[in-house]
PDB file of C-alpha atoms and ligand atoms in Angstrom:
ATOM      1  CA  UNK A   1     110.023-116.886  11.443  1.00  0.00           C
ATOM      2  CA  UNK A   2     112.999-116.096   9.209  1.00  0.00           C
ATOM      3  CA  UNK A   3     112.231-114.282   5.993  1.00  0.00           C
ATOM      4  CA  UNK A   4     108.969-112.865   7.332  1.00  0.00           C
ATOM      5  CA  UNK A   5     108.320-109.175   7.076  1.00  0.00           C
ATOM      6  CA  UNK A   6     107.633-107.464  10.409  1.00  0.00           C
ATOM      7  CA  UNK A   7     104.296-105.779   9.990  1.00  0.00           C
ATOM      8  CA  UNK A   8     103.921-102.756  12.284  1.00  0.00           C
ATOM      9  CA  UNK A   9     100.348-101.567  11.826  1.00  0.00           C
ATOM     10  CA  UNK A  10      97.383-101.907  14.261  1.00  0.00           C
ATOM     11  CA  UNK A  11      96.521-105.151  12.487  1.00  0.00           C
ATOM     12  CA  UNK A  12      96.865-107.784  11.152  1.00  0.00           C
ATOM     13  CA  UNK A  13      99.381-108.068  13.954  1.00  0.00           C
ATOM     14  CA  UNK A  14     102.210-110.499  14.646  1.00  0.00           C
ATOM     15  CA  UNK A  15     100.704-113.561  16.356  1.00  0.00           C
ATOM     16  CA  UNK A  16     101.661-115.038  19.712  1.00  0.00           C
ATOM     17  CA  UNK A  17     103.061-118.608  19.544  1.00  0.00           C
ATOM     18  CA  UNK A  18      99.824-119.961  21.081  1.00  0.00           C
ATOM     19  CA  UNK A  19      97.812-118.493  18.241  1.00  0.00           C
ATOM     20  CA  UNK A  20     100.158-119.937  15.618  1.00  0.00           C
ATOM     21  CA  UNK A  21      99.913-123.307  17.360  1.00  0.00           C
ATOM     22  CA  UNK A  22      96.120-123.217  17.399  1.00  0.00           C
ATOM     23  CA  UNK A  23      96.158-122.436  13.678  1.00  0.00           C
ATOM     24  CA  UNK A  24      98.073-125.663  13.106  1.00  0.00           C
ATOM     25  CA  UNK A  25      95.459-127.850  14.787  1.00  0.00           C
ATOM     26  CA  UNK A  26      93.149-130.179  12.854  1.00  0.00           C
ATOM     27  CA  UNK A  27      89.992-128.486  11.636  1.00  0.00           C
ATOM     28  CA  UNK A  28      86.790-129.360  13.406  1.00  0.00           C
ATOM     29  CA  UNK A  29      83.307-129.340  11.911  1.00  0.00           C
ATOM     30  CA  UNK A  30      81.361-126.142  12.381  1.00  0.00           C
ATOM     31  CA  UNK A  31      78.424-128.256  13.601  1.00  0.00           C
ATOM     32  CA  UNK A  32      80.423-130.591  15.876  1.00  0.00           C
ATOM     33  CA  UNK A  33      79.536-130.559  19.598  1.00  0.00           C
ATOM     34  CA  UNK A  34      83.057-129.445  20.525  1.00  0.00           C
ATOM     35  CA  UNK A  35      82.761-126.481  18.152  1.00  0.00           C
ATOM     36  CA  UNK A  36      79.555-125.401  19.875  1.00  0.00           C
ATOM     37  CA  UNK A  37      81.427-125.532  23.185  1.00  0.00           C
ATOM     38  CA  UNK A  38      84.392-123.506  21.875  1.00  0.00           C
ATOM     39  CA  UNK A  39      82.076-120.983  20.238  1.00  0.00           C
ATOM     40  CA  UNK A  40      80.074-120.544  23.451  1.00  0.00           C
ATOM     41  CA  UNK A  41      83.269-120.106  25.442  1.00  0.00           C
ATOM     42  CA  UNK A  42      84.462-117.461  22.970  1.00  0.00           C
ATOM     43  CA  UNK A  43      81.210-115.522  23.438  1.00  0.00           C
ATOM     44  CA  UNK A  44      81.752-115.616  27.200  1.00  0.00           C
ATOM     45  CA  UNK A  45      85.329-114.385  26.790  1.00  0.00           C
ATOM     46  CA  UNK A  46      84.093-111.428  24.734  1.00  0.00           C
ATOM     47  CA  UNK A  47      81.942-110.348  27.682  1.00  0.00           C
ATOM     48  CA  UNK A  48      85.113-110.271  29.784  1.00  0.00           C
ATOM     49  CA  UNK A  49      87.201-108.322  27.273  1.00  0.00           C
ATOM     50  CA  UNK A  50      84.471-105.728  26.656  1.00  0.00           C
ATOM     51  CA  UNK A  51      83.669-105.693  30.435  1.00  0.00           C
ATOM     52  CA  UNK A  52      80.090-106.233  29.569  1.00  0.00           C
ATOM     53  CA  UNK A  53      78.300-109.132  31.260  1.00  0.00           C
ATOM     54  CA  UNK A  54      74.952-107.746  30.081  1.00  0.00           C
ATOM     55  CA  UNK A  55      75.540-107.311  26.337  1.00  0.00           C
ATOM     56  CA  UNK A  56      74.874-109.799  23.536  1.00  0.00           C
ATOM     57  CA  UNK A  57      78.070-110.891  21.760  1.00  0.00           C
ATOM     58  CA  UNK A  58      78.189-111.640  18.030  1.00  0.00           C
ATOM     59  CA  UNK A  59      80.974-113.450  16.173  1.00  0.00           C
ATOM     60  CA  UNK A  60      80.388-113.366  12.426  1.00  0.00           C
ATOM     61  CA  UNK A  61      82.724-114.318   9.568  1.00  0.00           C
ATOM     62  CA  UNK A  62      83.900-111.038   8.057  1.00  0.00           C
ATOM     63  CA  UNK A  63      85.930-107.904   8.624  1.00  0.00           C
ATOM     64  CA  UNK A  64      85.775-104.919  10.953  1.00  0.00           C
ATOM     65  CA  UNK A  65      84.025-103.069   8.150  1.00  0.00           C
ATOM     66  CA  UNK A  66      81.368-105.802   8.125  1.00  0.00           C
ATOM     67  CA  UNK A  67      80.856-105.180  11.848  1.00  0.00           C
ATOM     68  CA  UNK A  68      80.283-101.474  11.019  1.00  0.00           C
ATOM     69  CA  UNK A  69      77.901-102.500   8.255  1.00  0.00           C
ATOM     70  CA  UNK A  70      76.018-104.866  10.594  1.00  0.00           C
ATOM     71  CA  UNK A  71      75.460-102.048  13.083  1.00  0.00           C
ATOM     72  CA  UNK A  72      74.105 -99.819  10.302  1.00  0.00           C
ATOM     73  CA  UNK A  73      72.006-102.530   8.621  1.00  0.00           C
ATOM     74  CA  UNK A  74      70.344-103.631  11.850  1.00  0.00           C
ATOM     75  CA  UNK A  75      69.778-100.310  13.597  1.00  0.00           C
ATOM     76  CA  UNK A  76      69.220 -97.741  10.865  1.00  0.00           C
ATOM     77  CA  UNK A  77      66.286 -97.321   8.522  1.00  0.00           C
ATOM     78  CA  UNK A  78      65.864 -94.855   5.682  1.00  0.00           C
ATOM     79  CA  UNK A  79      65.667 -91.238   6.829  1.00  0.00           C
ATOM     80  CA  UNK A  80      66.857 -91.992  10.372  1.00  0.00           C
ATOM     81  CA  UNK A  81      69.137 -89.251  11.637  1.00  0.00           C
ATOM     82  CA  UNK A  82      72.646 -90.359  12.616  1.00  0.00           C
ATOM     83  CA  UNK A  83      75.394 -88.166  14.043  1.00  0.00           C
ATOM     84  CA  UNK A  84      78.886 -89.216  12.945  1.00  0.00           C
ATOM     85  CA  UNK A  85      81.643 -87.970  15.234  1.00  0.00           C
ATOM     86  CA  UNK A  86      84.756 -88.202  13.127  1.00  0.00           C
ATOM     87  CA  UNK A  87      88.416 -87.905  13.960  1.00  0.00           C
ATOM     88  CA  UNK A  88      89.758 -89.270  10.687  1.00  0.00           C
ATOM     89  CA  UNK A  89      89.321 -91.658   7.772  1.00  0.00           C
ATOM     90  CA  UNK A  90      87.239 -94.291   9.589  1.00  0.00           C
ATOM     91  CA  UNK A  91      84.658 -91.741  10.717  1.00  0.00           C
ATOM     92  CA  UNK A  92      84.098 -90.875   7.064  1.00  0.00           C
ATOM     93  CA  UNK A  93      83.838 -94.576   6.250  1.00  0.00           C
ATOM     94  CA  UNK A  94      81.040 -94.919   8.814  1.00  0.00           C
ATOM     95  CA  UNK A  95      79.233 -91.995   7.174  1.00  0.00           C
ATOM     96  CA  UNK A  96      79.528 -93.681   3.739  1.00  0.00           C
ATOM     97  CA  UNK A  97      78.096 -96.942   5.116  1.00  0.00           C
ATOM     98  CA  UNK A  98      75.207 -95.159   6.862  1.00  0.00           C
ATOM     99  CA  UNK A  99      74.440 -93.097   3.752  1.00  0.00           C
ATOM    100  CA  UNK A 100      74.097 -96.341   1.776  1.00  0.00           C
ATOM    101  CA  UNK A 101      71.272 -97.342   4.115  1.00  0.00           C
ATOM    102  CA  UNK A 102      69.524 -94.039   3.468  1.00  0.00           C
ATOM    103  CA  UNK A 103      70.367 -92.465   6.823  1.00  0.00           C
ATOM    104  CA  UNK A 104      70.295 -88.702   7.153  1.00  0.00           C
ATOM    105  CA  UNK A 105      73.818 -88.253   8.449  1.00  0.00           C
ATOM    106  CA  UNK A 106      75.445 -85.227   9.989  1.00  0.00           C
ATOM    107  CA  UNK A 107      79.205 -85.436  10.335  1.00  0.00           C
ATOM    108  CA  UNK A 108      81.150 -83.487  12.942  1.00  0.00           C
ATOM    109  CA  UNK A 109      84.760 -83.541  11.806  1.00  0.00           C
ATOM    110  CA  UNK A 110      87.607 -82.700  14.144  1.00  0.00           C
ATOM    111  CA  UNK A 111      90.526 -80.721  12.721  1.00  0.00           C
ATOM    112  CA  UNK A 112      93.442 -83.060  11.924  1.00  0.00           C
ATOM    113  CA  UNK A 113      94.961 -84.368  15.159  1.00  0.00           C
ATOM    114  CA  UNK A 114      92.146 -83.113  17.372  1.00  0.00           C
ATOM    115  CA  UNK A 115      88.876 -84.429  18.799  1.00  0.00           C
ATOM    116  CA  UNK A 116      85.376 -83.012  18.303  1.00  0.00           C
ATOM    117  CA  UNK A 117      84.550 -80.889  21.389  1.00  0.00           C
ATOM    118  CA  UNK A 118      81.765 -82.221  23.626  1.00  0.00           C
ATOM    119  CA  UNK A 119      79.920 -78.907  23.387  1.00  0.00           C
ATOM    120  CA  UNK A 120      79.628 -79.286  19.607  1.00  0.00           C
ATOM    121  CA  UNK A 121      78.206 -82.808  20.061  1.00  0.00           C
ATOM    122  CA  UNK A 122      75.660 -81.698  22.665  1.00  0.00           C
ATOM    123  CA  UNK A 123      74.625 -78.738  20.500  1.00  0.00           C
ATOM    124  CA  UNK A 124      73.745 -81.123  17.643  1.00  0.00           C
ATOM    125  CA  UNK A 125      71.935 -83.605  19.889  1.00  0.00           C
ATOM    126  CA  UNK A 126      69.907 -80.773  21.398  1.00  0.00           C
ATOM    127  CA  UNK A 127      68.983 -79.326  18.000  1.00  0.00           C
ATOM    128  CA  UNK A 128      67.629 -82.542  16.404  1.00  0.00           C
ATOM    129  CA  UNK A 129      66.473 -85.991  17.538  1.00  0.00           C
ATOM    130  CA  UNK A 130      69.167 -88.417  16.382  1.00  0.00           C
ATOM    131  CA  UNK A 131      68.429 -92.138  16.347  1.00  0.00           C
ATOM    132  CA  UNK A 132      72.107 -93.011  16.731  1.00  0.00           C
ATOM    133  CA  UNK A 133      75.575 -91.567  16.930  1.00  0.00           C
ATOM    134  CA  UNK A 134      78.899 -93.119  15.986  1.00  0.00           C
ATOM    135  CA  UNK A 135      82.285 -92.617  17.599  1.00  0.00           C
ATOM    136  CA  UNK A 136      85.672 -93.892  16.442  1.00  0.00           C
ATOM    137  CA  UNK A 137      87.487 -94.879  19.651  1.00  0.00           C
ATOM    138  CA  UNK A 138      90.925 -94.709  18.019  1.00  0.00           C
ATOM    139  CA  UNK A 139      91.043 -93.531  14.429  1.00  0.00           C
ATOM    140  CA  UNK A 140      93.879 -95.479  12.884  1.00  0.00           C
ATOM    141  CA  UNK A 141      94.529 -92.809  10.254  1.00  0.00           C
ATOM    142  CA  UNK A 142      95.271 -90.065  12.786  1.00  0.00           C
ATOM    143  CA  UNK A 143      96.083 -92.054  15.947  1.00  0.00           C
ATOM    144  CA  UNK A 144      93.541 -89.934  17.822  1.00  0.00           C
ATOM    145  CA  UNK A 145      92.061 -91.528  20.964  1.00  0.00           C
ATOM    146  CA  UNK A 146      88.560 -90.287  21.816  1.00  0.00           C
ATOM    147  CA  UNK A 147      87.144 -90.636  25.352  1.00  0.00           C
ATOM    148  CA  UNK A 148      83.812 -92.372  24.697  1.00  0.00           C
ATOM    149  CA  UNK A 149      82.482 -92.015  28.278  1.00  0.00           C
ATOM    150  CA  UNK A 150      81.102 -88.457  28.170  1.00  0.00           C
ATOM    151  CA  UNK A 151      79.755 -89.008  24.637  1.00  0.00           C
ATOM    152  CA  UNK A 152      77.921 -92.169  25.740  1.00  0.00           C
ATOM    153  CA  UNK A 153      76.438 -90.150  28.628  1.00  0.00           C
ATOM    154  CA  UNK A 154      75.209 -87.510  26.184  1.00  0.00           C
ATOM    155  CA  UNK A 155      73.723 -90.237  23.979  1.00  0.00           C
ATOM    156  CA  UNK A 156      71.770 -91.557  26.986  1.00  0.00           C
ATOM    157  CA  UNK A 157      70.632 -88.064  27.934  1.00  0.00           C
ATOM    158  CA  UNK A 158      69.240 -87.452  24.434  1.00  0.00           C
ATOM    159  CA  UNK A 159      67.907 -91.001  23.940  1.00  0.00           C
ATOM    160  CA  UNK A 160      70.309 -91.814  21.103  1.00  0.00           C
ATOM    161  CA  UNK A 161      71.913 -95.198  20.401  1.00  0.00           C
ATOM    162  CA  UNK A 162      75.697 -95.017  20.772  1.00  0.00           C
ATOM    163  CA  UNK A 163      77.861 -97.046  18.392  1.00  0.00           C
ATOM    164  CA  UNK A 164      81.609 -97.277  19.010  1.00  0.00           C
ATOM    165  CA  UNK A 165      84.009 -98.293  16.231  1.00  0.00           C
ATOM    166  CA  UNK A 166      86.562-100.046  18.413  1.00  0.00           C
ATOM    167  CA  UNK A 167      88.378-101.868  15.624  1.00  0.00           C
ATOM    168  CA  UNK A 168      91.661-100.199  16.516  1.00  0.00           C
ATOM    169  CA  UNK A 169      91.056-100.158  20.274  1.00  0.00           C
ATOM    170  CA  UNK A 170      89.178-103.162  21.733  1.00  0.00           C
ATOM    171  CA  UNK A 171      91.646-105.185  23.836  1.00  0.00           C
ATOM    172  CA  UNK A 172      94.228-102.418  23.384  1.00  0.00           C
ATOM    173  CA  UNK A 173      92.556 -99.480  25.121  1.00  0.00           C
ATOM    174  CA  UNK A 174      90.377 -99.756  28.234  1.00  0.00           C
ATOM    175  CA  UNK A 175      86.737-100.561  27.464  1.00  0.00           C
ATOM    176  CA  UNK A 176      83.987-100.751  30.088  1.00  0.00           C
ATOM    177  CA  UNK A 177      80.976-101.088  27.849  1.00  0.00           C
ATOM    178  CA  UNK A 178      78.313-101.631  30.531  1.00  0.00           C
ATOM    179  CA  UNK A 179      79.641 -99.025  32.946  1.00  0.00           C
ATOM    180  CA  UNK A 180      80.067 -96.441  30.191  1.00  0.00           C
ATOM    181  CA  UNK A 181      76.643 -97.202  28.727  1.00  0.00           C
ATOM    182  CA  UNK A 182      77.699 -97.814  25.126  1.00  0.00           C
ATOM    183  CA  UNK A 183      75.075 -99.634  23.040  1.00  0.00           C
ATOM    184  CA  UNK A 184      77.280-101.189  20.349  1.00  0.00           C
ATOM    185  CA  UNK A 185      81.040-101.746  20.553  1.00  0.00           C
ATOM    186  CA  UNK A 186      82.495-103.472  17.510  1.00  0.00           C
ATOM    187  CA  UNK A 187      85.861-104.701  16.261  1.00  0.00           C
ATOM    188  CA  UNK A 188      87.610-107.118  13.916  1.00  0.00           C
ATOM    189  CA  UNK A 189      89.703-110.084  14.996  1.00  0.00           C
ATOM    190  CA  UNK A 190      93.009-109.016  13.458  1.00  0.00           C
ATOM    191  CA  UNK A 191      93.814-105.970  15.532  1.00  0.00           C
ATOM    192  CA  UNK A 192      94.379-105.926  19.319  1.00  0.00           C
ATOM    193  CA  UNK A 193      92.316-109.114  19.786  1.00  0.00           C
ATOM    194  CA  UNK A 194      95.362-110.650  18.125  1.00  0.00           C
ATOM    195  CA  UNK A 195      94.095-113.483  15.944  1.00  0.00           C
ATOM    196  CA  UNK A 196      93.945-113.806  12.137  1.00  0.00           C
ATOM    197  CA  UNK A 197      91.645-111.569  10.087  1.00  0.00           C
ATOM    198  CA  UNK A 198      88.200-112.928   9.285  1.00  0.00           C
ATOM    199  CA  UNK A 199      85.914-112.255  12.236  1.00  0.00           C
ATOM    200  CA  UNK A 200      83.567-109.339  12.794  1.00  0.00           C
ATOM    201  CA  UNK A 201      82.939-108.982  16.534  1.00  0.00           C
ATOM    202  CA  UNK A 202      80.134-106.967  18.099  1.00  0.00           C
ATOM    203  CA  UNK A 203      78.692-106.488  21.577  1.00  0.00           C
ATOM    204  CA  UNK A 204      75.159-105.161  21.624  1.00  0.00           C
ATOM    205  CA  UNK A 205      73.180-103.700  24.552  1.00  0.00           C
ATOM    206  CA  UNK A 206      69.643-104.730  25.444  1.00  0.00           C
ATOM    207  CA  UNK A 207      68.391-101.359  24.204  1.00  0.00           C
ATOM    208  CA  UNK A 208      70.034-101.799  20.786  1.00  0.00           C
ATOM    209  CA  UNK A 209      68.849-105.429  20.615  1.00  0.00           C
ATOM    210  CA  UNK A 210      65.319-104.108  21.104  1.00  0.00           C
ATOM    211  CA  UNK A 211      65.745-101.779  18.114  1.00  0.00           C
TER     212      UNK A 211
HETATM  213  C1  PLP B   1      91.019-101.400  10.633  1.00  0.00           C
HETATM  214  C2  PLP B   1      89.901-100.529  11.008  1.00  0.00           C
HETATM  215  C3  PLP B   1      88.614-100.681  10.454  1.00  0.00           C
HETATM  216  C4  PLP B   1      88.309-101.657   9.352  1.00  0.00           C
HETATM  217  O1  PLP B   1      88.560-102.978   9.685  1.00  0.00           O
HETATM  218  P1  PLP B   1      88.722-104.068   8.510  1.00  0.00           P
HETATM  219  O2  PLP B   1      88.797-105.368   9.240  1.00  0.00           O
HETATM  220  O3  PLP B   1      89.975-103.702   7.773  1.00  0.00           O
HETATM  221  O4  PLP B   1      87.515-103.953   7.642  1.00  0.00           O
HETATM  222  C5  PLP B   1      87.599 -99.870  10.933  1.00  0.00           C
HETATM  223  N1  PLP B   1      87.823 -98.941  11.874  1.00  0.00           N
HETATM  224  C6  PLP B   1      89.047 -98.771  12.425  1.00  0.00           C
HETATM  225  C7  PLP B   1      89.218 -97.711  13.473  1.00  0.00           C
HETATM  226  C8  PLP B   1      90.123 -99.526  12.003  1.00  0.00           C
HETATM  227  O5  PLP B   1      91.340 -99.352  12.531  1.00  0.00           O
END
């Protein structure tokens, strides 16, 4: 790979030889029987990576931002209250997307380099009925890692749908979606999943599917 720039961001990442090899294979039809098999296998593999045998996987052509948009478009209606727990730039992006769908958003912003305290989150959830809350697992702009477990617990306690932006974390940080009780965990293909950009990936709980 002489003459190639080494890109050292969370993604698009440098590809493993197997991925480069697969990219060199002949294209198959998107309606061919073997494509259906590969697609089904990929959905099964997502359940393993997310540690979520019970959730519904989605693979849609698009970006991580599309995955965020899909969560908002499918779960949020005008005037629904959504709590955005932000630890950097991507938290604010989620607020912008939700606002576009007419959500009534409240943003809890951590000071630079810190996380929003659990007490502040519980105080908000206690004060108003929120339909959903969003968490950025790792905010790429600050490098801050948030522990989603206790926040998902709070979301369950207050009957709120939990949405995790895992674009910078899925397949890089530990995720146990079912055990932790997260309703939506989303990412894009070009970060720790380690394949080219172009796929929005979401895992959706039965509860969120119902909504
Ligand atoms: C990269 C990233 C996104 C956006 O993903 P795109 O595929 O660039 O749209 C969203 N959230 C986080 C935390 C990210 O790191």
